[in-house]
């Protein structure tokens, strides 16, 4: 028992034990549905979509919050046009004047003396005679260190509110999409499970029909040996038996394909052999996973996931429209820059840093940008109108699918109930036909007709059971299921109207879905 538990746990985890043989996994419908969420790639994609929508909302909300950044810069000047102010070259070429004193204008001096005193004063100032040391100014310095903080805060910008509203609606849309994909994954697994059970039931019917044909052939062969049957009867019995063999092969191939599909949607290894424990005739209430069973009773048009998603898309479009129209309004931003700067000649030291701090308020008023703002507003309005029309389409489609789901469920229940009586009658008719043929009261034609009717009744009953199960789960999940573009309605009950013994019945799992939800 412990070994079987370990093998089952490994199989559910998608790990195939390296034992060189397939491992049997007994799987109920409840176990399969519980695994649907973690096994579906579309659910994983929807979860990633929620993360992306959250990031978009955070990016939009950042417009309301302060922006702060720090910087550190070091620059080395290899050559500068101001190098003459600090290198001493000018002092060597033009010697500094002597007897420098602060220049004081004297209008009483002759014009030539006044010009001479002005030139003398300029010479003294250029060579630092008045305390101006160009070597301590930033011009042409070889080393520059700068550490700074810069911040800004938006005081008024109407575009931000529209962007935040659109991003918030996008988050709601992503959440609804995740619910829809989880419900679709459950519905896909349920369909695959019952398709596999239907395929197995059709294999059983084909095997039973082959056994009946073999029994009739053996009986006819014995009667031929004792002279109570003609050669023609033996040949007919042989042909009826041999014609059933390809049907059995076809049914088994369809069953293997249905089981492969079930393993795929459950993300199970190919080394796992499945034994399905929930039968088609177990039409009790299906136990859905907790995330799929919540609020399933609310199936109004407004509660459908596609309708709610379309409504969220409309809200996002309206937010984008408000943001586009707000581009014409002014925006006001408060900003500040604080810097510590040093120009060391040789040794770096924090004691020599100078401070540079500024605060600014900037108002930006868009006047004309070539028509871009008008084009953005027109495009946003068109997107809003499209979203409104899509919401109306979604409401109409939801109303139609709600009615269709209820109708399909009622039809499936009626067909399933009626098929039970038909199977019982067909079985009784076949037993009587065999007994009459054994007593020489009927022909092989009567036995063959009774066998065909029994096989057809059994196939119809199996198909009706499958359709009833799928219809019930569809109604239970209808609130969160996507529209029939990705999940189609179940096929009408009893659609397999040809005898499985003749190979004309619809293969399991075909004609019921147009694609994975």
Short mmCIF file of C-alpha atoms in Angstrom, two decimals, residues 340-344 347-355:
data_model
loop_
_atom_site.label_atom_id
_atom_site.label_comp_id
_atom_site.label_asym_id
_atom_site.label_seq_id
_atom_site.Cartn_x
_atom_site.Cartn_y
_atom_site.Cartn_z
CA UNK A 340 28.08 69.08 -3.20
CA UNK A 341 30.94 69.95 -5.59
CA UNK A 342 34.71 69.99 -5.23
CA UNK A 343 37.60 70.76 -7.61
CA UNK A 344 40.64 69.28 -5.83
CA UNK A 347 44.12 65.54 -2.61
CA UNK A 348 40.43 64.67 -2.37
CA UNK A 349 38.83 65.97 0.83
CA UNK A 350 35.24 66.42 1.95
CA UNK A 351 36.21 69.59 3.79
CA UNK A 352 36.63 71.48 0.52
CA UNK A 353 33.18 70.73 -0.96
CA UNK A 354 30.97 73.60 -2.08
CA UNK A 355 27.17 73.52 -1.86
#
